[in-house]
PDB file of C-alpha atoms (C1' of nucleotides) in Angstrom:
ATOM      1  CA  MET A   1     124.033  82.028  45.955  1.00 55.00           C
ATOM      2  CA  LYS A   2     122.492  79.042  47.625  1.00 67.00           C
ATOM      3  CA  GLU A   3     125.705  77.580  48.993  1.00 72.00           C
ATOM      4  CA  THR A   4     126.741  80.833  50.618  1.00 77.00           C
ATOM      5  CA  ASN A   5     123.423  80.993  52.429  1.00 84.00           C
ATOM      6  CA  MET A   6     123.844  77.428  53.578  1.00 91.00           C
ATOM      7  CA  ALA A   7     127.325  78.174  54.887  1.00 91.00           C
ATOM      8  CA  LEU A   8     125.973  81.151  56.801  1.00 94.00           C
ATOM      9  CA  SER A   9     123.227  78.974  58.238  1.00 96.00           C
ATOM     10  CA  GLY A  10     125.932  76.563  59.337  1.00 96.00           C
ATOM     11  CA  ALA A  11     127.772  79.337  61.163  1.00 96.00           C
ATOM     12  CA  LYS A  12     124.556  80.347  62.867  1.00 96.00           C
ATOM     13  CA  ALA A  13     123.881  76.740  63.818  1.00 97.00           C
ATOM     14  CA  LYS A  14     127.197  76.569  65.654  1.00 97.00           C
ATOM     15  CA  ILE A  15     126.216  79.480  67.857  1.00 96.00           C
ATOM     16  CA  LEU A  16     122.691  78.175  68.361  1.00 96.00           C
ATOM     17  CA  LYS A  17     123.989  74.777  69.418  1.00 97.00           C
ATOM     18  CA  ALA A  18     126.133  76.510  71.988  1.00 98.00           C
ATOM     19  CA  LEU A  19     122.991  77.959  73.518  1.00 97.00           C
ATOM     20  CA  ALA A  20     120.718  74.943  73.083  1.00 97.00           C
ATOM     21  CA  HIS A  21     121.051  73.332  76.477  1.00 98.00           C
ATOM     22  CA  GLN A  22     118.973  73.752  79.611  1.00 97.00           C
ATOM     23  CA  THR A  23     121.964  74.593  81.783  1.00 98.00           C
ATOM     24  CA  ARG A  24     123.484  77.042  79.322  1.00 98.00           C
ATOM     25  CA  ILE A  25     120.195  78.876  78.788  1.00 97.00           C
ATOM     26  CA  TYR A  26     119.839  79.213  82.535  1.00 97.00           C
ATOM     27  CA  MET A  27     123.382  80.568  82.667  1.00 98.00           C
ATOM     28  CA  VAL A  28     122.733  83.166  79.976  1.00 97.00           C
ATOM     29  CA  GLU A  29     119.607  84.337  81.770  1.00 96.00           C
ATOM     30  CA  GLU A  30     121.456  84.651  85.048  1.00 97.00           C
ATOM     31  CA  LEU A  31     124.337  86.457  83.376  1.00 97.00           C
ATOM     32  CA  ALA A  32     121.863  88.882  81.831  1.00 96.00           C
ATOM     33  CA  LYS A  33     121.281  90.112  85.387  1.00 96.00           C
ATOM     34  CA  ASP A  34     124.865  90.183  86.573  1.00 97.00           C
ATOM     35  CA  GLU A  35     128.281  88.592  86.152  1.00 98.00           C
ATOM     36  CA  LYS A  36     128.930  85.398  88.084  1.00 98.00           C
ATOM     37  CA  CYS A  37     131.907  83.239  88.960  1.00 98.00           C
ATOM     38  CA  VAL A  38     132.029  79.540  88.158  1.00 98.00           C
ATOM     39  CA  CYS A  39     131.601  78.593  91.788  1.00 97.00           C
ATOM     40  CA  GLU A  40     128.307  80.486  92.037  1.00 97.00           C
ATOM     41  CA  PHE A  41     126.897  78.431  89.178  1.00 98.00           C
ATOM     42  CA  VAL A  42     128.147  75.228  90.760  1.00 97.00           C
ATOM     43  CA  GLU A  43     126.196  76.102  93.876  1.00 96.00           C
ATOM     44  CA  ALA A  44     123.045  77.199  92.025  1.00 96.00           C
ATOM     45  CA  ILE A  45     122.913  74.334  89.543  1.00 96.00           C
ATOM     46  CA  GLY A  46     124.386  71.520  91.593  1.00 95.00           C
ATOM     47  CA  SER A  47     126.396  69.767  88.881  1.00 97.00           C
ATOM     48  CA  ASP A  48     130.038  68.865  89.036  1.00 97.00           C
ATOM     49  CA  PHE A  49     132.519  71.729  88.861  1.00 98.00           C
ATOM     50  CA  SER A  50     133.961  70.329  85.636  1.00 98.00           C
ATOM     51  CA  THR A  51     130.516  70.105  84.055  1.00 98.00           C
ATOM     52  CA  ILE A  52     129.731  73.748  84.846  1.00 98.00           C
ATOM     53  CA  SER A  53     133.134  74.877  83.625  1.00 98.00           C
ATOM     54  CA  LYS A  54     132.671  73.047  80.340  1.00 98.00           C
ATOM     55  CA  HIS A  55     129.242  74.563  79.770  1.00 98.00           C
ATOM     56  CA  LEU A  56     130.686  78.024  80.308  1.00 98.00           C
ATOM     57  CA  SER A  57     133.511  77.324  77.932  1.00 98.00           C
ATOM     58  CA  VAL A  58     131.003  76.306  75.252  1.00 98.00           C
ATOM     59  CA  LEU A  59     129.313  79.685  75.663  1.00 98.00           C
ATOM     60  CA  LYS A  60     132.666  81.440  75.624  1.00 98.00           C
ATOM     61  CA  ASN A  61     133.867  79.723  72.455  1.00 97.00           C
ATOM     62  CA  ALA A  62     130.646  80.733  70.724  1.00 97.00           C
ATOM     63  CA  GLY A  63     131.257  84.376  71.646  1.00 96.00           C
ATOM     64  CA  ILE A  64     128.141  84.566  73.813  1.00 97.00           C
ATOM     65  CA  VAL A  65     129.913  85.276  77.109  1.00 98.00           C
ATOM     66  CA  GLN A  66     133.247  86.750  78.092  1.00 97.00           C
ATOM     67  CA  VAL A  67     135.707  85.973  80.850  1.00 98.00           C
ATOM     68  CA  ASP A  68     137.436  88.007  83.516  1.00 98.00           C
ATOM     69  CA  LYS A  69     139.915  86.304  85.858  1.00 96.00           C
ATOM     70  CA  ARG A  70     140.283  88.023  89.202  1.00 96.00           C
ATOM     71  CA  GLY A  71     142.352  86.308  91.874  1.00 94.00           C
ATOM     72  CA  GLN A  72     141.419  82.673  92.216  1.00 96.00           C
ATOM     73  CA  LYS A  73     138.007  83.240  90.697  1.00 97.00           C
ATOM     74  CA  VAL A  74     136.903  83.376  87.085  1.00 98.00           C
ATOM     75  CA  PHE A  75     133.975  85.662  86.355  1.00 98.00           C
ATOM     76  CA  TYR A  76     131.755  85.234  83.335  1.00 98.00           C
ATOM     77  CA  SER A  77     129.523  87.957  81.909  1.00 98.00           C
ATOM     78  CA  LEU A  78     127.102  88.226  79.017  1.00 97.00           C
ATOM     79  CA  LYS A  79     128.655  89.573  75.856  1.00 95.00           C
ATOM     80  CA  ALA A  80     125.846  89.068  73.338  1.00 92.00           C
ATOM     81  CA  THR A  81     123.104  90.973  75.102  1.00 89.00           C
ATOM     82  CA  CYS A  82     120.663  90.519  72.218  1.00 89.00           C
ATOM     83  CA  MET A  83     120.288  86.965  73.497  1.00 88.00           C
ATOM     84  CA  THR A  84     117.830  88.256  76.041  1.00 86.00           C
ATOM     85  CA  ASN A  85     115.330  89.440  73.429  1.00 84.00           C
ATOM     86  CA  PHE A  86     115.652  86.158  71.717  1.00 85.00           C
ATOM     87  CA  LEU A  87     114.847  84.133  74.785  1.00 89.00           C
ATOM     88  CA  ASP A  88     111.670  86.211  75.087  1.00 88.00           C
ATOM     89  CA  CYS A  89     110.770  85.098  71.582  1.00 90.00           C
ATOM     90  CA  ILE A  90     111.234  81.489  72.652  1.00 94.00           C
ATOM     91  CA  GLU A  91     109.076  82.117  75.676  1.00 93.00           C
ATOM     92  CA  ASN A  92     106.282  83.352  73.420  1.00 93.00           C
ATOM     93  CA  ILE A  93     106.492  80.179  71.382  1.00 94.00           C
ATOM     94  CA  ILE A  94     106.142  78.138  74.545  1.00 95.00           C
ATOM     95  CA  LYS A  95     103.047  80.102  75.568  1.00 94.00           C
ATOM     96  CA  SER A  96     101.518  79.749  72.133  1.00 94.00           C
ATOM     97  CA  ASN A  97     102.210  76.002  72.149  1.00 94.00           C
ATOM     98  CA  LEU A  98     100.548  75.641  75.534  1.00 92.00           C
ATOM     99  CA  GLU A  99      97.479  77.542  74.400  1.00 90.00           C
ATOM    100  CA  GLU A 100      97.062  75.245  71.446  1.00 87.00           C
ATOM    101  CA  GLN A 101      97.424  72.176  73.575  1.00 82.00           C
ATOM    102  CA  SER A 102      94.881  73.352  76.120  1.00 87.00           C
ATOM    103  CA  SER A 103      92.409  74.346  73.407  1.00 83.00           C
ATOM    104  CA  MET A 104      92.257  70.684  72.444  1.00 74.00           C
ATOM    105  CA  PHE A 105      90.322  69.993  75.640  1.00 79.00           C
ATOM    106  CA  LYS A 106      87.592  72.565  75.077  1.00 75.00           C
TER     107      LYS A 106
ATOM    108  CA  MET B   1     112.217  79.523  92.774  1.00 55.00           C
ATOM    109  CA  LYS B   2     115.336  78.076  91.284  1.00 66.00           C
ATOM    110  CA  GLU B   3     113.850  74.801  90.070  1.00 72.00           C
ATOM    111  CA  THR B   4     111.023  76.508  88.256  1.00 77.00           C
ATOM    112  CA  ASN B   5     113.519  78.640  86.369  1.00 84.00           C
ATOM    113  CA  MET B   6     115.489  75.572  85.457  1.00 91.00           C
ATOM    114  CA  ALA B   7     112.374  73.834  84.175  1.00 91.00           C
ATOM    115  CA  LEU B   8     111.565  76.875  82.051  1.00 94.00           C
ATOM    116  CA  SER B   9     115.107  76.863  80.712  1.00 96.00           C
ATOM    117  CA  GLY B  10     114.584  73.212  79.823  1.00 96.00           C
ATOM    118  CA  ALA B  11     111.455  74.061  77.861  1.00 96.00           C
ATOM    119  CA  LYS B  12     113.337  76.783  76.032  1.00 96.00           C
ATOM    120  CA  ALA B  13     116.167  74.383  75.297  1.00 97.00           C
ATOM    121  CA  LYS B  14     113.765  72.016  73.546  1.00 97.00           C
ATOM    122  CA  ILE B  15     112.717  74.747  71.151  1.00 96.00           C
ATOM    123  CA  LEU B  16     116.276  75.949  70.647  1.00 96.00           C
ATOM    124  CA  LYS B  17     117.471  72.449  69.853  1.00 97.00           C
ATOM    125  CA  ALA B  18     114.769  72.250  67.223  1.00 98.00           C
ATOM    126  CA  LEU B  19     116.295  75.272  65.526  1.00 97.00           C
ATOM    127  CA  ALA B  20     119.943  74.441  66.103  1.00 97.00           C
ATOM    128  CA  HIS B  21     120.794  72.758  62.821  1.00 98.00           C
ATOM    129  CA  GLN B  22     122.193  74.193  59.625  1.00 97.00           C
ATOM    130  CA  THR B  23     119.396  72.816  57.474  1.00 98.00           C
ATOM    131  CA  ARG B  24     116.620  73.887  59.815  1.00 98.00           C
ATOM    132  CA  ILE B  25     117.973  77.425  60.143  1.00 97.00           C
ATOM    133  CA  TYR B  26     118.112  77.659  56.374  1.00 97.00           C
ATOM    134  CA  MET B  27     114.519  76.433  56.257  1.00 98.00           C
ATOM    135  CA  VAL B  28     113.315  79.019  58.755  1.00 97.00           C
ATOM    136  CA  GLU B  29     115.026  81.795  56.824  1.00 96.00           C
ATOM    137  CA  GLU B  30     113.457  80.655  53.568  1.00 97.00           C
ATOM    138  CA  LEU B  31     110.058  80.323  55.201  1.00 97.00           C
ATOM    139  CA  ALA B  32     110.406  83.869  56.527  1.00 96.00           C
ATOM    140  CA  LYS B  33     110.144  84.949  52.888  1.00 96.00           C
ATOM    141  CA  ASP B  34     107.351  82.647  51.790  1.00 97.00           C
ATOM    142  CA  GLU B  35     105.707  79.280  52.391  1.00 98.00           C
ATOM    143  CA  LYS B  36     107.292  76.287  50.683  1.00 98.00           C
ATOM    144  CA  CYS B  37     106.373  72.673  50.033  1.00 98.00           C
ATOM    145  CA  VAL B  38     108.623  69.809  51.076  1.00 98.00           C
ATOM    146  CA  CYS B  39     109.611  69.112  47.485  1.00 97.00           C
ATOM    147  CA  GLU B  40     110.972  72.646  47.048  1.00 97.00           C
ATOM    148  CA  PHE B  41     113.301  72.136  49.981  1.00 98.00           C
ATOM    149  CA  VAL B  42     114.391  68.789  48.642  1.00 97.00           C
ATOM    150  CA  GLU B  43     115.410  70.470  45.431  1.00 96.00           C
ATOM    151  CA  ALA B  44     117.097  73.452  47.107  1.00 96.00           C
ATOM    152  CA  ILE B  45     118.973  71.481  49.774  1.00 96.00           C
ATOM    153  CA  GLY B  46     119.676  68.256  47.938  1.00 95.00           C
ATOM    154  CA  SER B  47     119.188  65.812  50.816  1.00 96.00           C
ATOM    155  CA  ASP B  48     116.942  62.776  50.803  1.00 97.00           C
ATOM    156  CA  PHE B  49     113.198  63.410  50.872  1.00 98.00           C
ATOM    157  CA  SER B  50     112.934  61.644  54.208  1.00 98.00           C
ATOM    158  CA  THR B  51     115.696  63.756  55.717  1.00 98.00           C
ATOM    159  CA  ILE B  52     113.997  66.993  54.674  1.00 98.00           C
ATOM    160  CA  SER B  53     110.643  65.798  55.909  1.00 98.00           C
ATOM    161  CA  LYS B  54     112.090  64.887  59.290  1.00 98.00           C
ATOM    162  CA  HIS B  55     113.759  68.277  59.674  1.00 98.00           C
ATOM    163  CA  LEU B  56     110.453  69.990  58.952  1.00 98.00           C
ATOM    164  CA  SER B  57     108.666  67.809  61.441  1.00 98.00           C
ATOM    165  CA  VAL B  58     111.187  68.781  64.121  1.00 98.00           C
ATOM    166  CA  LEU B  59     110.364  72.437  63.444  1.00 98.00           C
ATOM    167  CA  LYS B  60     106.656  71.664  63.458  1.00 98.00           C
ATOM    168  CA  ASN B  61     106.752  69.791  66.750  1.00 97.00           C
ATOM    169  CA  ALA B  62     108.558  72.717  68.330  1.00 97.00           C
ATOM    170  CA  GLY B  63     105.799  75.071  67.196  1.00 96.00           C
ATOM    171  CA  ILE B  64     108.125  77.058  64.957  1.00 97.00           C
ATOM    172  CA  VAL B  65     106.382  76.281  61.674  1.00 98.00           C
ATOM    173  CA  GLN B  66     102.886  75.253  60.675  1.00 97.00           C
ATOM    174  CA  VAL B  67     101.524  72.908  58.032  1.00 98.00           C
ATOM    175  CA  ASP B  68      98.944  73.192  55.288  1.00 98.00           C
ATOM    176  CA  LYS B  69      98.184  70.161  53.122  1.00 97.00           C
ATOM    177  CA  ARG B  70      96.867  71.037  49.685  1.00 96.00           C
ATOM    178  CA  GLY B  71      96.423  68.241  47.194  1.00 95.00           C
ATOM    179  CA  GLN B  72      99.451  66.016  47.066  1.00 96.00           C
ATOM    180  CA  LYS B  73     101.688  68.698  48.449  1.00 97.00           C
ATOM    181  CA  VAL B  74     102.380  69.749  52.013  1.00 98.00           C
ATOM    182  CA  PHE B  75     103.166  73.411  52.531  1.00 98.00           C
ATOM    183  CA  TYR B  76     105.104  74.690  55.504  1.00 98.00           C
ATOM    184  CA  SER B  77     105.064  78.287  56.680  1.00 98.00           C
ATOM    185  CA  LEU B  78     106.713  80.211  59.509  1.00 97.00           C
ATOM    186  CA  LYS B  79     104.596  80.471  62.620  1.00 96.00           C
ATOM    187  CA  ALA B  80     107.039  82.016  65.088  1.00 92.00           C
ATOM    188  CA  THR B  81     107.980  85.105  63.145  1.00 89.00           C
ATOM    189  CA  CYS B  82     110.092  86.507  65.996  1.00 89.00           C
ATOM    190  CA  MET B  83     112.667  83.919  64.935  1.00 88.00           C
ATOM    191  CA  THR B  84     113.801  86.307  62.256  1.00 86.00           C
ATOM    192  CA  ASN B  85     114.919  88.986  64.720  1.00 84.00           C
ATOM    193  CA  PHE B  86     116.713  86.364  66.659  1.00 85.00           C
ATOM    194  CA  LEU B  87     118.686  85.119  63.706  1.00 89.00           C
ATOM    195  CA  ASP B  88     119.818  88.710  63.183  1.00 89.00           C
ATOM    196  CA  CYS B  89     121.153  88.660  66.738  1.00 90.00           C
ATOM    197  CA  ILE B  90     123.112  85.512  65.915  1.00 94.00           C
ATOM    198  CA  GLU B  91     124.454  87.185  62.795  1.00 93.00           C
ATOM    199  CA  ASN B  92     125.764  90.054  64.903  1.00 93.00           C
ATOM    200  CA  ILE B  93     127.566  87.612  67.160  1.00 94.00           C
ATOM    201  CA  ILE B  94     129.221  86.060  64.108  1.00 95.00           C
ATOM    202  CA  LYS B  95     130.374  89.468  62.902  1.00 94.00           C
ATOM    203  CA  SER B  96     131.704  90.390  66.323  1.00 94.00           C
ATOM    204  CA  ASN B  97     133.548  87.068  66.564  1.00 93.00           C
ATOM    205  CA  LEU B  98     135.134  87.626  63.159  1.00 92.00           C
ATOM    206  CA  GLU B  99     136.279  91.123  64.122  1.00 90.00           C
ATOM    207  CA  GLU B 100     137.976  89.799  67.220  1.00 87.00           C
ATOM    208  CA  GLN B 101     139.700  87.073  65.282  1.00 83.00           C
ATOM    209  CA  SER B 102     140.965  89.435  62.611  1.00 87.00           C
ATOM    210  CA  SER B 103     142.185  91.951  65.205  1.00 83.00           C
ATOM    211  CA  MET B 104     144.607  89.280  66.400  1.00 75.00           C
ATOM    212  CA  PHE B 105     146.617  89.796  63.213  1.00 80.00           C
ATOM    213  CA  LYS B 106     147.035  93.531  63.523  1.00 74.00           C
TER     214      LYS B 106
ATOM    215  C1'  DT C   1      91.418  49.785  39.715  1.00 53.41           C
ATOM    216  C1'  DG C   2      96.221  50.729  38.935  1.00 53.41           C
ATOM    217  C1'  DG C   3      99.868  54.066  38.435  1.00 53.41           C
ATOM    218  C1'  DT C   4     102.314  58.168  39.671  1.00 53.41           C
ATOM    219  C1'  DT C   5     103.805  61.824  42.729  1.00 53.41           C
ATOM    220  C1'  DA C   6     104.442  63.723  47.352  1.00 53.41           C
ATOM    221  C1'  DT C   7     105.259  62.809  51.932  1.00 53.41           C
ATOM    222  C1'  DT C   8     105.874  60.305  56.259  1.00 53.41           C
ATOM    223  C1'  DT C   9     107.535  56.543  59.147  1.00 53.41           C
ATOM    224  C1'  DG C  10     110.648  52.784  60.775  1.00 53.41           C
ATOM    225  C1'  DG C  11     115.146  50.829  61.000  1.00 53.41           C
ATOM    226  C1'  DT C  12     120.100  51.039  61.138  1.00 53.41           C
ATOM    227  C1'  DT C  13     124.535  52.938  61.529  1.00 53.41           C
ATOM    228  C1'  DA C  14     127.645  56.806  62.206  1.00 53.41           C
ATOM    229  C1'  DT C  15     128.578  60.809  64.687  1.00 53.41           C
ATOM    230  C1'  DA C  16     128.060  64.272  68.422  1.00 53.41           C
ATOM    231  C1'  DT C  17     126.954  65.597  73.131  1.00 53.41           C
ATOM    232  C1'  DT C  18     126.841  65.162  77.946  1.00 53.41           C
ATOM    233  C1'  DA C  19     128.079  63.977  82.645  1.00 53.41           C
ATOM    234  C1'  DC C  20     131.061  62.410  85.857  1.00 53.41           C
ATOM    235  C1'  DC C  21     135.666  61.116  87.741  1.00 53.41           C
ATOM    236  C1'  DA C  22     140.463  61.899  88.175  1.00 53.41           C
ATOM    237  C1'  DA C  23     144.358  64.572  87.343  1.00 53.41           C
ATOM    238  C1'  DA C  24     146.577  69.020  86.040  1.00 53.41           C
ATOM    239  C1'  DT C  25     147.009  74.092  86.581  1.00 53.41           C
ATOM    240  C1'  DA C  26     146.754  78.576  88.834  1.00 53.41           C
ATOM    241  C1'  DA C  27     146.507  81.949  92.504  1.00 53.41           C
ATOM    242  C1'  DC C  28     146.715  82.933  97.033  1.00 53.41           C
ATOM    243  C1'  DA C  29     147.725  82.178 102.148  1.00 53.41           C
ATOM    244  C1'  DT C  30     150.753  80.207 105.788  1.00 53.41           C
TER     245       DT C  30
ATOM    246  C1'  DA D   1     157.863  75.389 100.070  1.00 53.41           C
ATOM    247  C1'  DT D   2     153.173  73.496 101.315  1.00 53.41           C
ATOM    248  C1'  DG D   3     148.398  73.598 101.570  1.00 53.41           C
ATOM    249  C1'  DT D   4     143.964  75.251 100.089  1.00 53.41           C
ATOM    250  C1'  DT D   5     140.581  76.947  96.891  1.00 53.41           C
ATOM    251  C1'  DA D   6     139.020  77.746  92.172  1.00 53.41           C
ATOM    252  C1'  DT D   7     139.103  76.235  87.710  1.00 53.41           C
ATOM    253  C1'  DT D   8     140.304  73.647  83.524  1.00 53.41           C
ATOM    254  C1'  DT D   9     141.499  69.524  80.908  1.00 53.41           C
ATOM    255  C1'  DG D  10     141.498  64.566  79.542  1.00 53.41           C
ATOM    256  C1'  DG D  11     139.214  60.201  79.480  1.00 53.41           C
ATOM    257  C1'  DT D  12     135.236  57.266  79.292  1.00 53.41           C
ATOM    258  C1'  DA D  13     130.593  55.536  79.104  1.00 53.41           C
ATOM    259  C1'  DA D  14     125.717  56.668  78.287  1.00 53.41           C
ATOM    260  C1'  DT D  15     122.569  59.045  75.557  1.00 53.41           C
ATOM    261  C1'  DA D  16     120.912  61.840  71.712  1.00 53.41           C
ATOM    262  C1'  DT D  17     121.040  63.261  66.775  1.00 53.41           C
ATOM    263  C1'  DA D  18     121.413  62.762  61.944  1.00 53.41           C
ATOM    264  C1'  DA D  19     121.487  60.672  57.403  1.00 53.41           C
ATOM    265  C1'  DC D  20     120.183  57.326  54.373  1.00 53.41           C
ATOM    266  C1'  DC D  21     117.444  53.319  52.606  1.00 53.41           C
ATOM    267  C1'  DA D  22     113.251  50.871  52.262  1.00 53.41           C
ATOM    268  C1'  DA D  23     108.540  50.483  53.066  1.00 53.41           C
ATOM    269  C1'  DA D  24     103.968  52.584  54.188  1.00 53.41           C
ATOM    270  C1'  DT D  25     100.395  56.414  53.314  1.00 53.41           C
ATOM    271  C1'  DA D  26      97.861  59.692  50.874  1.00 53.41           C
ATOM    272  C1'  DA D  27      96.048  62.296  47.007  1.00 53.41           C
ATOM    273  C1'  DC D  28      95.370  62.668  42.421  1.00 53.41           C
ATOM    274  C1'  DC D  29      95.010  60.966  37.477  1.00 53.41           C
ATOM    275  C1'  DA D  30      94.003  57.679  33.571  1.00 53.41           C
TER     276       DA D  30
END
DNA sequence: TGGTTATTTGGTTATATTACCAAATAACAT
DNA sequence: ATGTTATTTGGTAATATAACCAAATAACCA
């Protein structure tokens, strides 16, 4: 069933797009260590509060992170922990790409 | 070193963006089974030849696939095989999201 | 050489994403 | 109630992506 496979690829693309941004990848990697509130990301990343909040909501809507409101603060934590392995895979691609590029100068 | 981490996240984002499209995910999954020429994808996906070719070149530039020209045909094959595990991770997220949604009706 | 097939590249237009500002909401403290 | 802090939401402008068409390349065949 070709069309079914395509539809599944589309569903996967939605989740991948949610991750495919410098800021959101950084967030996922930080959240892999420990939960964080929005304000901590604002401080660490230095973008507008609204920008950070929107990035987190993209991750939340994709089902990658989850939310816990405590007092005035909103804490985000990593829900899809397999993401970590995946980012290692990406890191290997980067290394392999760099090796190829540097081998051009030998 | 916060800025170094951010730069690394940016490099990862480039590769993720290369994968984050319905058609390109489908391509990677097909290539995980076997190499394919551009024309086979054109037939299977049904988009314009130029569209398919551009998608494959995005994957190639990211270092996810590799190229082998033989005769008139250009064959693409999967280079970053760890992609497959990753797409399984995404599939688990989809399942978990669906379970949560359906539990709302119980 | 000229024709055919396979693929890539350039151009254009439509659509999607992102960032910031301003305003709204929510919880807590005074 | 009022003020303060933390966060989300709506609007807008800039930028990035995607799809198609047409034209350019490249390899092979007659």
